[in-house]
GROMACS .gro file of C-alpha atoms in nm:
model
  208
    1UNK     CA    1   5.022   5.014  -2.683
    2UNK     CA    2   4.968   5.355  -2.785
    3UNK     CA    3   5.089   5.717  -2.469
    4UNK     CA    4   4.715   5.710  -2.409
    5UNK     CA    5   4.656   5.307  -2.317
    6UNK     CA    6   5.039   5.361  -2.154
    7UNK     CA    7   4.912   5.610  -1.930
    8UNK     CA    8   4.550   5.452  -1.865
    9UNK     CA    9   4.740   5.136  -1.754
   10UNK     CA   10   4.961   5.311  -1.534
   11UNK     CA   11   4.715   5.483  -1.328
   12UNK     CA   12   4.608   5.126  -1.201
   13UNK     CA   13   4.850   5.136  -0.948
   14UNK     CA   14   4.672   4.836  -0.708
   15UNK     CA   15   4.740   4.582  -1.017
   16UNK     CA   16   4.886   4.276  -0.833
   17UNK     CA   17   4.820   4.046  -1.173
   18UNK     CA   18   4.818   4.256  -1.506
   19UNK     CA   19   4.793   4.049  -1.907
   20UNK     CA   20   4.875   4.204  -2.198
   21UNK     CA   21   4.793   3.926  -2.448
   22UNK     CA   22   4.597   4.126  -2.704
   23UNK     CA   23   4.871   4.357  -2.793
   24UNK     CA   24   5.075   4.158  -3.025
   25UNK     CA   25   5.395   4.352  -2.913
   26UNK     CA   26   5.403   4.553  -2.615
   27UNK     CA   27   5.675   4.823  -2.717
   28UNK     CA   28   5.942   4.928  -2.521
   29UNK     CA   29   5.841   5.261  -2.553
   30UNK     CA   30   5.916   5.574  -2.290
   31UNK     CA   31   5.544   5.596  -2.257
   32UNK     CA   32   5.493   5.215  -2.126
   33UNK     CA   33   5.815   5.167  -1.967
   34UNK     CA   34   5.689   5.475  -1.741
   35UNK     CA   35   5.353   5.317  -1.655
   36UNK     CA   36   5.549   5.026  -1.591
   37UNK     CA   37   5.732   5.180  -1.357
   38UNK     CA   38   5.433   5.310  -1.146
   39UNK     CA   39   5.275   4.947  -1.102
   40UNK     CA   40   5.487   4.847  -0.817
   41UNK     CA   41   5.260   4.598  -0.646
   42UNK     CA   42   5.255   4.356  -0.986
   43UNK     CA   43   5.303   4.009  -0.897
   44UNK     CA   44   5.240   3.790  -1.186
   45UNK     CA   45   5.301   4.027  -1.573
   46UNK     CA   46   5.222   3.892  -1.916
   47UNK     CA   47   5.281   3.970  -2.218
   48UNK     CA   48   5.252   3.852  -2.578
   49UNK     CA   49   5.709   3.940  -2.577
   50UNK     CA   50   5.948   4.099  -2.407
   51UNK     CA   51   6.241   4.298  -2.473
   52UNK     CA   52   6.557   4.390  -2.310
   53UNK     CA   53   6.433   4.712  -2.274
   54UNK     CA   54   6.200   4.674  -2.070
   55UNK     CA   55   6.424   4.524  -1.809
   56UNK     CA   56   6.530   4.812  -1.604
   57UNK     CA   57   6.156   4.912  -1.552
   58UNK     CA   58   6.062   4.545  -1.482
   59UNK     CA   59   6.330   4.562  -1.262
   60UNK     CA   60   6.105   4.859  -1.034
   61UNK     CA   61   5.817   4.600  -0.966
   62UNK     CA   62   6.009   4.458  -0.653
   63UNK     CA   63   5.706   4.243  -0.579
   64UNK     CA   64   5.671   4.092  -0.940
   65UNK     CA   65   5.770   3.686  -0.915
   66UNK     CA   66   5.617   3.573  -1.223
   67UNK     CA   67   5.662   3.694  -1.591
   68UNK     CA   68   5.440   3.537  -1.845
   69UNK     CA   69   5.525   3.531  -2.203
   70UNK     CA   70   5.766   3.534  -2.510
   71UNK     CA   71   6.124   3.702  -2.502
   72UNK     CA   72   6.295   3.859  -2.821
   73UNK     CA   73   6.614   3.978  -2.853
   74UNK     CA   74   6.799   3.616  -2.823
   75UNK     CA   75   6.904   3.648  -2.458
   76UNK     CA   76   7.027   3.964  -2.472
   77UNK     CA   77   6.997   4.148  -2.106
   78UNK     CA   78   7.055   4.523  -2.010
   79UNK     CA   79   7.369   4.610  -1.875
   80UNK     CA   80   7.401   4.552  -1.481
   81UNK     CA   81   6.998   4.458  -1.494
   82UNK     CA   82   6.883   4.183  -1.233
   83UNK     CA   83   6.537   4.112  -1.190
   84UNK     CA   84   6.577   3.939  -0.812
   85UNK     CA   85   6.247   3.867  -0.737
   86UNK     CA   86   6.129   3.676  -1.036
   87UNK     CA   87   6.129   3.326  -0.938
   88UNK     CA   88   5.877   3.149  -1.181
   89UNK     CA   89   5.901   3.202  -1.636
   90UNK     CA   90   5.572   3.071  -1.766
   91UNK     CA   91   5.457   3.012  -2.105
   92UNK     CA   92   5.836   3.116  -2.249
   93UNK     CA   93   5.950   3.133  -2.579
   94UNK     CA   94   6.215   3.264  -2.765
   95UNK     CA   95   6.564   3.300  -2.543
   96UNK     CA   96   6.485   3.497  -2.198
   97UNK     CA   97   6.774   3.700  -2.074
   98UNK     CA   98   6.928   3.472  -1.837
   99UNK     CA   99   7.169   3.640  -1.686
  100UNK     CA  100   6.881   3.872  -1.549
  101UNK     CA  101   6.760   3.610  -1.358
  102UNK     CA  102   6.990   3.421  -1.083
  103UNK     CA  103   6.647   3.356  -0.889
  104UNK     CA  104   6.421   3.134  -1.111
  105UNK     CA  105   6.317   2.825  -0.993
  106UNK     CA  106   6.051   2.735  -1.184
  107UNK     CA  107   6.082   2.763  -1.597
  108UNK     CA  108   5.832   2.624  -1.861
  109UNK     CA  109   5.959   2.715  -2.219
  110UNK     CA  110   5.645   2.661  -2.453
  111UNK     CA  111   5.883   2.651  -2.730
  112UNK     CA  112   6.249   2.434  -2.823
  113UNK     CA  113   6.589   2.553  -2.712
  114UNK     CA  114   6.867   2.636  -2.846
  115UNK     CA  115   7.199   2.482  -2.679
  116UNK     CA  116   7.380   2.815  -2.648
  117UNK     CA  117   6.989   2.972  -2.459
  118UNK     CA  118   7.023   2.582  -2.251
  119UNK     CA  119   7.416   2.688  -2.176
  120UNK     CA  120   7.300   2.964  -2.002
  121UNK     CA  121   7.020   2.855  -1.848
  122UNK     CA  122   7.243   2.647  -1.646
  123UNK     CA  123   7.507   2.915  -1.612
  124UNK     CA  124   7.295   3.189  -1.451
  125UNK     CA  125   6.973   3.027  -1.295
  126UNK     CA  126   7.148   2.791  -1.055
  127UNK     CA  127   6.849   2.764  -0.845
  128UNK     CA  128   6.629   2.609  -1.094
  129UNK     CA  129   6.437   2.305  -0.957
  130UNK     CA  130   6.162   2.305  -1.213
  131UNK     CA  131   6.240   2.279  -1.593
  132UNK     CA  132   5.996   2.179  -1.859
  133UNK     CA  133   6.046   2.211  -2.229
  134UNK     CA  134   5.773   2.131  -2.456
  135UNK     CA  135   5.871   1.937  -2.814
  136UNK     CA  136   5.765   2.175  -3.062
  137UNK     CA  137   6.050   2.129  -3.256
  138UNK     CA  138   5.959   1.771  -3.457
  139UNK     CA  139   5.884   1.624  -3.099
  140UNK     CA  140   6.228   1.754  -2.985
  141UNK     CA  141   6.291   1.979  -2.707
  142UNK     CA  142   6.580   2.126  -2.906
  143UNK     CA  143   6.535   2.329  -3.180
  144UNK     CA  144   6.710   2.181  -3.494
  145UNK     CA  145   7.023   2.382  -3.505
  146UNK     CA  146   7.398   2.280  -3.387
  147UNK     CA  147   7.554   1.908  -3.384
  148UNK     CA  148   7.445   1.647  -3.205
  149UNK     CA  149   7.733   1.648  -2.974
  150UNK     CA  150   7.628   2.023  -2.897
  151UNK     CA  151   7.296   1.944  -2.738
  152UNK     CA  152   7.442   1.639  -2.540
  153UNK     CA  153   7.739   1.892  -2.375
  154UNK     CA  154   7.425   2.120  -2.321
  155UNK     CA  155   7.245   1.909  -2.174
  156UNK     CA  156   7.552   1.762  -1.956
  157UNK     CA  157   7.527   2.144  -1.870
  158UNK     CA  158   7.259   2.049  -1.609
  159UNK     CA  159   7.487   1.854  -1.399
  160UNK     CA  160   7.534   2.188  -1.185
  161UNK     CA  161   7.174   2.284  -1.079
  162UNK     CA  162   7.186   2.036  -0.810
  163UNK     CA  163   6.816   2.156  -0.703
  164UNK     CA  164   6.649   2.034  -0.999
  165UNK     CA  165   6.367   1.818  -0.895
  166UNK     CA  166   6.125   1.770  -1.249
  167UNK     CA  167   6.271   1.810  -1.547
  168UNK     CA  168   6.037   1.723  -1.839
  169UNK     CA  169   6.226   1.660  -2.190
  170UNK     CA  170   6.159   1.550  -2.520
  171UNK     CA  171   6.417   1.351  -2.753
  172UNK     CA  172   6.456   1.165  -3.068
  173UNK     CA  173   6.778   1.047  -3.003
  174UNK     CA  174   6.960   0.782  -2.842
  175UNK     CA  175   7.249   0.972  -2.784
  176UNK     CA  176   7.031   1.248  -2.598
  177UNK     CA  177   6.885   1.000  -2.379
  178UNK     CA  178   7.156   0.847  -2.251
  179UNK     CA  179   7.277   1.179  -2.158
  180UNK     CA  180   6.956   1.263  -1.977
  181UNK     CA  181   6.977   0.901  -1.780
  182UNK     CA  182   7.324   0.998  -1.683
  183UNK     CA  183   7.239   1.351  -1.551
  184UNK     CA  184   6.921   1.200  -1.334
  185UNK     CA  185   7.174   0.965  -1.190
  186UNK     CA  186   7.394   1.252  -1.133
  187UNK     CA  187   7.115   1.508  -0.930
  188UNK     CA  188   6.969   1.221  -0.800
  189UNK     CA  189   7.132   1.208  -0.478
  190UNK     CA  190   7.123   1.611  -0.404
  191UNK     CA  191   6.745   1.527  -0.411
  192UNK     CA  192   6.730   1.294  -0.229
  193UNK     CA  193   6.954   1.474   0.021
  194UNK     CA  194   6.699   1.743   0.097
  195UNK     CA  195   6.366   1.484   0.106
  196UNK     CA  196   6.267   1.201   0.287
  197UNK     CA  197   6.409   0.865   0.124
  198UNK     CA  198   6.078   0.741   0.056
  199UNK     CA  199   5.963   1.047  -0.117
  200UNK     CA  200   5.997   0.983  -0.499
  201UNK     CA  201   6.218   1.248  -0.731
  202UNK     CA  202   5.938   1.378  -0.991
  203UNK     CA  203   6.211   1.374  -1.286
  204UNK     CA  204   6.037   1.336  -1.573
  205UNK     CA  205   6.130   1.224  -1.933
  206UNK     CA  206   5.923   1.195  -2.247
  207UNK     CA  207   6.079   0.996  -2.605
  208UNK     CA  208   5.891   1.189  -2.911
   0.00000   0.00000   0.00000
């Protein structure tokens, strides 16, 4: 967006939902990270892609839980950036920033993974309970890149968000699936610990 849209945008200061998907890049420029800034009853942002730099104006909009939309810049975050109060990713691709974002609890990557982005995932966003990953990659939820061996220690990775609840994968091989039968026998009984015992675990799995 050009200082003029910037500034238009920001003068709409009772936003609580605000899209961006006709831009096909909303710069990180002083101009929009300023109206940015002044939209501080956002709830829900979107966005055709994100960039680091936008995090520490994001990171004004203390009533924004849900950001909408691709992430460049391969999981890099700003220094000492945390964006608390997002709890919900939607319609994600590329690598979001992680480490930016101990509170998520709900993720749904329109795109494959990489097993470094799925390494972190589990490192930082320990309160994940929803995670679904869509097989664009040759009906694969990973993208084609690192040894098998990789994306079954990535996906071991899991083990320690013990609030998952639904995960929703896709695999081609053998080797993966195992590893995904093994990790719903592993958070099985931490959900079943906080719900009734005859309320089934929505874990879901998909075989491309």
């Amino acid at each position: 967006m050009g200082p003029s849209e910037c500034s238009a945008v920001g003068e709409l200061t009772s936003l609580v939902d605000l899209r961006l998907y006709n831009a096909e890049f909303l710069s990180p420029t002083t101009e929009c990270c300023a109206a940015i800034r002044k939209l501080t009853g956002l709830q829900r942002l979107g966005a055709w892609m994100w960039s680091a730099e936008m995090l520490p104006a994001l990171a004004t909009c203390t009533k924004l839980t849900q950001l909408v939309g691709g992430w460049q810049d391969d999981g890099r975050s700003a220094d000492g950036v945390l964006l608390p109060y997002v709890v919900e990713l939607s319609e994600t691709n590329g690598t979001p920033p992680f480490a930016a974002l101990p509170n998520v609890v709900i993720l749904s990557q329109s795109d494959g993974m990489s097993t470094d982005a799925f390494t972190n995932l589990a490192r930082h966003c320990i309160r994940l309970r929803q995670l679904t990953v869509a097989h664009a990659c040759r009906g694969a939820s990973f993208k084609p890149t690192g040894s098998l061996r990789s994306r079954v220690a990535a996906l071991y990775a899991l083990s320690s968000l013990t609030r998952l609840t639904h995960l929703s994968w896709a695999t081609t091989k053998s080797a993966e699936m195992i590893a995904i039968v093994d990790l719903v026998g592993r958070l099985l009984p931490y959900a079943l610990g906080r719900r009734p015992p005859s309320w089934a675990t929505p874990i879901f799995i998909y075989r491309g």
